[in-house]
mmCIF file of C-alpha atoms and ligand atoms in Angstrom:
data_model
loop_
_atom_site.group_PDB
_atom_site.id
_atom_site.type_symbol
_atom_site.label_atom_id
_atom_site.label_comp_id
_atom_site.label_asym_id
_atom_site.label_seq_id
_atom_site.Cartn_x
_atom_site.Cartn_y
_atom_site.Cartn_z
ATOM 1 C CA THR A 3 116.566 75.330 78.560
ATOM 2 C CA GLY A 4 116.252 76.984 81.983
ATOM 3 C CA ASN A 5 115.689 80.439 80.416
ATOM 4 C CA GLN A 6 112.865 79.441 78.096
ATOM 5 C CA TRP A 7 110.054 80.088 80.437
ATOM 6 C CA GLY A 8 107.397 82.808 79.742
ATOM 7 C CA TYR A 9 103.671 83.547 79.911
ATOM 8 C CA GLY A 10 102.571 81.959 76.572
ATOM 9 C CA GLU A 11 100.568 78.839 75.784
ATOM 10 C CA GLU A 12 103.617 76.583 75.610
ATOM 11 C CA ASP A 13 106.071 78.159 78.093
ATOM 12 C CA GLY A 14 103.515 79.602 80.622
ATOM 13 C CA PRO A 15 103.026 79.008 84.440
ATOM 14 C CA SER A 16 101.409 75.498 84.024
ATOM 15 C CA SER A 17 104.550 74.198 82.338
ATOM 16 C CA TRP A 18 107.164 75.724 84.758
ATOM 17 C CA TYR A 19 107.289 72.665 86.897
ATOM 18 C CA LYS A 20 109.177 70.854 84.174
ATOM 19 C CA ASP A 21 112.347 72.959 84.525
ATOM 20 C CA TYR A 22 111.519 74.161 88.095
ATOM 21 C CA PRO A 23 110.020 71.289 90.049
ATOM 22 C CA ILE A 24 109.681 73.602 93.053
ATOM 23 C CA ALA A 25 106.699 75.052 91.186
ATOM 24 C CA GLU A 26 104.699 72.265 93.113
ATOM 25 C CA GLY A 27 106.343 73.076 96.347
ATOM 26 C CA ALA A 28 104.903 73.799 99.748
ATOM 27 C CA ARG A 29 105.075 77.560 99.860
ATOM 28 C CA GLN A 30 104.464 78.791 96.389
ATOM 29 C CA SER A 31 103.145 82.329 95.372
ATOM 30 C CA PRO A 32 100.946 83.978 94.514
ATOM 31 C CA ILE A 33 97.861 82.767 96.453
ATOM 32 C CA ASN A 34 94.214 83.802 96.604
ATOM 33 C CA ILE A 35 93.815 85.659 99.990
ATOM 34 C CA ALA A 36 90.586 84.642 101.737
ATOM 35 C CA PRO A 37 90.053 87.684 103.950
ATOM 36 C CA GLU A 38 87.725 85.549 106.247
ATOM 37 C CA GLU A 39 90.365 82.987 106.851
ATOM 38 C CA ALA A 40 93.161 85.370 107.518
ATOM 39 C CA VAL A 41 94.093 85.358 111.114
ATOM 40 C CA TYR A 42 94.389 88.723 112.923
ATOM 41 C CA ASP A 43 97.641 88.841 114.829
ATOM 42 C CA HIS A 44 97.650 91.475 117.482
ATOM 43 C CA GLY A 45 101.413 90.805 117.904
ATOM 44 C CA LEU A 46 102.160 91.916 114.290
ATOM 45 C CA PRO A 47 103.744 95.394 114.376
ATOM 46 C CA PRO A 48 102.898 97.914 111.662
ATOM 47 C CA ILE A 49 105.359 97.925 108.626
ATOM 48 C CA SER A 50 107.543 100.846 108.223
ATOM 49 C CA LEU A 51 108.918 102.007 104.980
ATOM 50 C CA HIS A 52 111.952 104.274 104.367
ATOM 51 C CA TYR A 53 112.480 104.971 100.780
ATOM 52 C CA ASP A 54 114.859 107.593 99.627
ATOM 53 C CA ASN A 55 115.395 109.136 96.149
ATOM 54 C CA CYS A 56 118.016 106.881 94.756
ATOM 55 C CA THR A 57 119.981 108.932 92.276
ATOM 56 C CA SER A 58 121.243 106.059 90.206
ATOM 57 C CA THR A 59 118.681 103.542 89.223
ATOM 58 C CA ASN A 60 117.922 102.160 85.822
ATOM 59 C CA ILE A 61 114.662 100.833 84.255
ATOM 60 C CA SER A 62 114.716 97.836 82.005
ATOM 61 C CA ASN A 63 112.801 95.344 80.063
ATOM 62 C CA ASN A 64 113.855 91.801 81.167
ATOM 63 C CA GLY A 65 111.492 89.961 78.739
ATOM 64 C CA HIS A 66 109.048 89.230 81.500
ATOM 65 C CA SER A 67 108.330 92.736 83.102
ATOM 66 C CA VAL A 68 109.535 96.231 83.387
ATOM 67 C CA VAL A 69 112.000 96.515 86.395
ATOM 68 C CA VAL A 70 113.380 99.478 88.098
ATOM 69 C CA ASP A 71 116.716 98.481 89.696
ATOM 70 C CA ARG A 72 118.562 100.244 92.355
ATOM 71 C CA CYS A 73 122.233 100.803 92.120
ATOM 72 C CA GLU A 74 124.257 98.586 94.350
ATOM 73 C CA CYS A 75 127.214 100.919 94.804
ATOM 74 C CA ASP A 76 128.433 101.641 98.370
ATOM 75 C CA ARG A 77 127.027 105.125 98.382
ATOM 76 C CA CYS A 78 123.509 103.973 97.304
ATOM 77 C CA SER A 79 123.552 100.871 99.524
ATOM 78 C CA SER A 80 124.437 103.015 102.600
ATOM 79 C CA LEU A 81 121.218 104.927 102.095
ATOM 80 C CA LEU A 82 118.482 103.708 104.278
ATOM 81 C CA THR A 83 115.969 102.335 101.779
ATOM 82 C CA VAL A 84 114.317 99.607 103.656
ATOM 83 C CA ILE A 85 111.095 97.886 104.814
ATOM 84 C CA GLN A 86 111.064 96.795 108.486
ATOM 85 C CA GLY A 87 108.502 95.865 111.223
ATOM 86 C CA GLY A 88 105.589 93.665 110.471
ATOM 87 C CA PRO A 89 106.607 90.052 110.343
ATOM 88 C CA LEU A 90 110.289 90.923 109.620
ATOM 89 C CA GLU A 91 113.043 90.227 112.063
ATOM 90 C CA ASN A 92 115.236 92.931 110.697
ATOM 91 C CA ALA A 93 115.395 95.726 107.984
ATOM 92 C CA TYR A 94 115.258 94.501 104.375
ATOM 93 C CA ARG A 95 116.884 96.562 101.711
ATOM 94 C CA LEU A 96 115.087 97.555 98.471
ATOM 95 C CA LYS A 97 116.578 95.906 95.411
ATOM 96 C CA GLN A 98 114.114 96.518 92.636
ATOM 97 C CA PHE A 99 110.475 96.952 91.886
ATOM 98 C CA HIS A 100 108.388 95.755 88.856
ATOM 99 C CA PHE A 101 104.792 95.204 87.799
ATOM 100 C CA HIS A 102 102.465 92.388 86.542
ATOM 101 C CA TRP A 103 99.568 93.234 84.481
ATOM 102 C CA GLY A 104 96.868 91.888 82.210
ATOM 103 C CA GLY A 105 95.438 92.676 78.797
ATOM 104 C CA LYS A 106 92.571 95.060 78.613
ATOM 105 C CA GLY A 107 89.985 94.512 81.423
ATOM 106 C CA CYS A 108 90.437 94.005 85.136
ATOM 107 C CA HIS A 109 92.723 91.029 85.541
ATOM 108 C CA GLY A 110 96.501 91.192 85.800
ATOM 109 C CA SER A 111 97.318 90.978 89.510
ATOM 110 C CA GLU A 112 99.120 87.779 90.856
ATOM 111 C CA HIS A 113 97.528 87.745 94.349
ATOM 112 C CA THR A 114 93.738 87.725 94.309
ATOM 113 C CA VAL A 115 91.427 88.656 97.278
ATOM 114 C CA ALA A 116 88.398 86.536 97.791
ATOM 115 C CA GLY A 117 88.764 85.569 94.169
ATOM 116 C CA LYS A 118 88.901 89.203 92.925
ATOM 117 C CA THR A 119 91.712 90.063 90.468
ATOM 118 C CA TYR A 120 93.146 93.565 90.132
ATOM 119 C CA THR A 121 94.339 95.252 86.994
ATOM 120 C CA SER A 122 97.983 95.150 88.026
ATOM 121 C CA GLU A 123 100.297 94.349 90.976
ATOM 122 C CA LEU A 124 103.397 96.315 91.995
ATOM 123 C CA HIS A 125 106.107 94.292 93.620
ATOM 124 C CA LEU A 126 108.836 96.015 95.672
ATOM 125 C CA VAL A 127 111.625 93.408 96.258
ATOM 126 C CA HIS A 128 113.669 93.656 99.303
ATOM 127 C CA TRP A 129 116.430 91.419 100.694
ATOM 128 C CA ASN A 130 117.708 90.674 104.180
ATOM 129 C CA ALA A 131 121.053 92.563 104.046
ATOM 130 C CA ALA A 132 121.494 92.330 107.821
ATOM 131 C CA LYS A 133 121.811 88.535 107.596
ATOM 132 C CA TYR A 134 123.064 87.808 104.072
ATOM 133 C CA SER A 135 125.928 89.217 102.060
ATOM 134 C CA SER A 136 124.339 89.473 98.712
ATOM 135 C CA PHE A 137 120.891 89.453 96.988
ATOM 136 C CA ALA A 138 121.770 86.122 95.378
ATOM 137 C CA GLU A 139 122.500 84.520 98.638
ATOM 138 C CA ALA A 140 119.423 85.950 100.235
ATOM 139 C CA ALA A 141 117.155 84.818 97.330
ATOM 140 C CA VAL A 142 117.688 81.151 98.188
ATOM 141 C CA ALA A 143 117.264 81.521 101.968
ATOM 142 C CA PRO A 144 113.868 80.944 103.702
ATOM 143 C CA ASP A 145 114.041 84.407 105.318
ATOM 144 C CA GLY A 146 116.047 86.031 102.543
ATOM 145 C CA LEU A 147 113.517 88.251 100.754
ATOM 146 C CA ALA A 148 110.446 90.439 101.577
ATOM 147 C CA VAL A 149 108.229 91.491 98.810
ATOM 148 C CA LEU A 150 105.708 94.205 99.299
ATOM 149 C CA GLY A 151 102.738 93.787 96.909
ATOM 150 C CA VAL A 152 100.511 96.687 96.016
ATOM 151 C CA PHE A 153 97.304 96.277 93.855
ATOM 152 C CA LEU A 154 96.550 98.765 91.003
ATOM 153 C CA GLU A 155 92.946 99.321 89.869
ATOM 154 C CA ILE A 156 91.582 101.539 87.155
ATOM 155 C CA GLY A 157 90.376 104.955 88.223
ATOM 156 C CA ASP A 158 92.001 108.399 88.305
ATOM 157 C CA GLU A 159 95.461 108.863 86.936
ATOM 158 C CA ARG A 160 98.269 108.246 89.611
ATOM 159 C CA GLY A 161 100.595 111.170 89.027
ATOM 160 C CA GLY A 162 103.611 109.390 90.432
ATOM 161 C CA LEU A 163 103.398 106.674 87.903
ATOM 162 C CA ASN A 164 103.917 108.979 84.913
ATOM 163 C CA LYS A 165 107.547 109.149 85.372
ATOM 164 C CA ILE A 166 107.637 105.363 84.746
ATOM 165 C CA THR A 167 105.012 105.291 81.935
ATOM 166 C CA ASP A 168 106.807 108.066 80.122
ATOM 167 C CA SER A 169 110.021 106.047 80.127
ATOM 168 C CA LEU A 170 108.517 102.867 78.671
ATOM 169 C CA TYR A 171 109.116 103.761 75.119
ATOM 170 C CA MET A 172 112.768 103.608 75.820
ATOM 171 C CA VAL A 173 112.585 99.914 77.010
ATOM 172 C CA LYS A 174 110.134 98.612 74.480
ATOM 173 C CA PHE A 175 112.226 95.567 73.662
ATOM 174 C CA LYS A 176 113.509 92.697 75.790
ATOM 175 C CA GLY A 177 117.065 93.419 76.961
ATOM 176 C CA THR A 178 116.865 97.249 76.789
ATOM 177 C CA VAL A 179 117.731 99.443 79.681
ATOM 178 C CA THR A 180 117.882 103.209 80.272
ATOM 179 C CA ASP A 181 118.676 105.596 83.197
ATOM 180 C CA PHE A 182 116.006 106.281 85.588
ATOM 181 C CA ARG A 183 117.012 108.804 88.276
ATOM 182 C CA ASP A 184 115.529 110.521 91.286
ATOM 183 C CA PHE A 185 112.395 108.414 91.627
ATOM 184 C CA ASN A 186 110.999 107.687 95.063
ATOM 185 C CA PRO A 187 108.620 104.667 95.154
ATOM 186 C CA ASN A 188 106.824 106.283 98.154
ATOM 187 C CA CYS A 189 104.697 107.925 95.556
ATOM 188 C CA LEU A 190 103.222 104.488 94.528
ATOM 189 C CA LEU A 191 101.975 103.563 98.056
ATOM 190 C CA PRO A 192 98.353 103.870 99.164
ATOM 191 C CA SER A 193 97.587 105.800 102.345
ATOM 192 C CA SER A 194 96.936 102.800 104.499
ATOM 193 C CA LEU A 195 99.614 100.258 105.163
ATOM 194 C CA LYS A 196 97.246 97.539 106.410
ATOM 195 C CA TYR A 197 98.503 94.242 105.095
ATOM 196 C CA TRP A 198 98.286 90.427 104.910
ATOM 197 C CA THR A 199 101.412 88.449 105.219
ATOM 198 C CA TYR A 200 102.304 84.827 104.562
ATOM 199 C CA PRO A 201 105.418 82.723 103.688
ATOM 200 C CA GLY A 202 105.747 82.313 99.897
ATOM 201 C CA SER A 203 108.005 82.230 96.980
ATOM 202 C CA LEU A 204 109.133 84.233 93.941
ATOM 203 C CA THR A 205 106.332 84.118 91.355
ATOM 204 C CA THR A 206 108.656 83.739 88.497
ATOM 205 C CA PRO A 207 111.233 80.949 87.854
ATOM 206 C CA PRO A 208 113.354 79.957 89.682
ATOM 207 C CA LEU A 209 110.376 80.212 92.185
ATOM 208 C CA TYR A 210 112.617 80.055 95.201
ATOM 209 C CA GLU A 211 110.741 79.711 98.459
ATOM 210 C CA SER A 212 112.441 82.547 100.117
ATOM 211 C CA VAL A 213 109.748 85.379 100.306
ATOM 212 C CA THR A 214 107.899 86.820 103.203
ATOM 213 C CA TRP A 215 105.019 88.304 101.326
ATOM 214 C CA ILE A 216 103.418 91.593 102.731
ATOM 215 C CA VAL A 217 100.396 92.425 100.592
ATOM 216 C CA LEU A 218 98.754 95.778 101.138
ATOM 217 C CA THR A 219 94.990 95.667 101.360
ATOM 218 C CA GLU A 220 94.361 99.175 99.822
ATOM 219 C CA PRO A 221 94.930 99.446 96.130
ATOM 220 C CA ILE A 222 96.148 102.409 94.274
ATOM 221 C CA CYS A 223 94.344 103.960 91.279
ATOM 222 C CA VAL A 224 95.851 104.351 87.851
ATOM 223 C CA SER A 225 94.246 105.409 84.729
ATOM 224 C CA GLU A 226 93.435 103.195 81.683
ATOM 225 C CA LYS A 227 95.718 105.327 79.657
ATOM 226 C CA GLN A 228 98.583 104.679 82.063
ATOM 227 C CA MET A 229 97.973 100.873 81.989
ATOM 228 C CA GLY A 230 97.856 101.154 78.157
ATOM 229 C CA LYS A 231 101.424 102.304 78.109
ATOM 230 C CA PHE A 232 102.584 99.127 79.874
ATOM 231 C CA ARG A 233 100.896 97.091 77.002
ATOM 232 C CA THR A 234 103.117 98.825 74.460
ATOM 233 C CA LEU A 235 106.136 96.883 75.722
ATOM 234 C CA LEU A 236 107.119 93.732 74.012
ATOM 235 C CA PHE A 237 108.091 90.313 75.284
ATOM 236 C CA ASN A 238 110.644 90.106 72.389
ATOM 237 C CA SER A 239 114.009 91.560 71.693
ATOM 238 C CA GLU A 240 114.559 93.727 68.714
ATOM 239 C CA GLU A 241 116.317 90.904 66.699
ATOM 240 C CA GLU A 242 113.415 88.524 67.066
ATOM 241 C CA GLU A 243 110.895 88.480 64.187
ATOM 242 C CA GLN A 244 107.995 87.787 66.443
ATOM 243 C CA ARG A 245 106.370 90.689 68.156
ATOM 244 C CA THR A 246 104.177 89.884 71.183
ATOM 245 C CA ARG A 247 102.859 92.621 73.422
ATOM 246 C CA MET A 248 103.945 92.291 77.044
ATOM 247 C CA GLU A 249 100.643 91.506 78.861
ATOM 248 C CA ASN A 250 99.198 88.878 81.155
ATOM 249 C CA ASN A 251 102.628 88.458 82.741
ATOM 250 C CA PHE A 252 101.161 87.019 85.982
ATOM 251 C CA ARG A 253 101.212 83.674 87.521
ATOM 252 C CA PRO A 254 97.749 82.448 88.765
ATOM 253 C CA PRO A 255 97.158 81.635 92.512
ATOM 254 C CA GLN A 256 98.878 78.545 93.865
ATOM 255 C CA PRO A 257 97.620 76.015 96.515
ATOM 256 C CA LEU A 258 97.763 77.293 100.036
ATOM 257 C CA LYS A 259 98.959 73.892 101.373
ATOM 258 C CA GLY A 260 98.094 74.594 104.992
ATOM 259 C CA ARG A 261 99.682 77.992 105.257
ATOM 260 C CA THR A 262 98.219 80.727 107.522
ATOM 261 C CA VAL A 263 97.694 84.175 106.142
ATOM 262 C CA ARG A 264 97.978 86.744 108.963
ATOM 263 C CA ALA A 265 96.291 90.072 108.903
ATOM 264 C CA SER A 266 97.715 93.284 110.703
ATOM 265 C CA PHE A 267 94.187 94.464 111.232
ATOM 266 C CA LYS A 268 90.771 93.361 112.690
HETATM 267 O O1 1SD B 316 109.209 88.674 88.861
HETATM 268 C C1 1SD B 316 110.258 88.956 89.808
HETATM 269 C C2 1SD B 316 111.570 88.673 88.983
HETATM 270 O O2 1SD B 316 111.625 89.659 88.001
HETATM 271 C C3 1SD B 316 112.600 88.876 89.911
HETATM 272 O O3 1SD B 316 112.765 90.283 90.258
HETATM 273 C C4 1SD B 316 112.469 88.037 91.088
HETATM 274 C C5 1SD B 316 113.479 88.371 92.118
HETATM 275 O O4 1SD B 316 114.753 88.156 91.614
HETATM 276 O O5 1SD B 316 111.127 88.267 91.751
HETATM 277 C C6 1SD B 316 110.166 88.077 90.955
HETATM 278 S S1 1SD B 316 108.746 88.250 91.975
HETATM 279 O O6 1SD B 316 108.544 87.127 92.745
HETATM 280 O O7 1SD B 316 109.014 89.460 92.749
HETATM 281 N N1 1SD B 316 107.459 88.405 91.052
HETATM 282 ZN ZN1 ZN B 317 106.634 90.238 90.873
#
């Protein structure tokens, strides 16, 4: 029954531990970030991001979120699309990005800041291709993944997001996928790259404790209309009779268990 997890009453985050006992592990994500308790680390370099326009990517509905996947062919993999610096020992390659969001209102993020939730959270998932030979191998290693988290809040429209929201009608159902070309995730980043970092996990089953989290402090603005388009997606496949809007696909904050959150800024 390993694939039966979701965000509903029966199969939601509070029941994940039954199939995935690591849900109660020592470095689970997300967390509430308490800015007062974060430790400024003057030895933390800035992060640097090099994202190119990957020509062949696709966008899909995996039944839990909408995901933009990069092509893994040699040509695309040779392009330098990486995050480096900050807490990372080497360059981590971008694999995919996806979002978590709420229903109407201002909850939906996974990480919270001093208890504050945001409307949505973007995750750019990278893997340590310098050390591991595949994403799957990296995903189970303590230093295998680096996920960059960006908060979204309601305000002016974010032009760069339209290319994504305009494609969502194509991936309304779970299991659907369509081409998504020439998109550069740079257009979804805030101007400041100030961040918090801590050791954590995937926020969805299998909840592997393999993620170095890098959460940007500055949110980006998106319009209510743009967020509304995410909520037209469905958790269900076309064959299923049930139709449940894809929303509230976030895991709530998990216990810190003695971990230190470091800040790149004073
Ligand atoms: O939710 C994603 C999940 O879709 C998958 O991409 C996984 C990586 O294989 O990462 C999680 S998350 O921890 O980035 N939320
Ligand atoms: Zn995520």
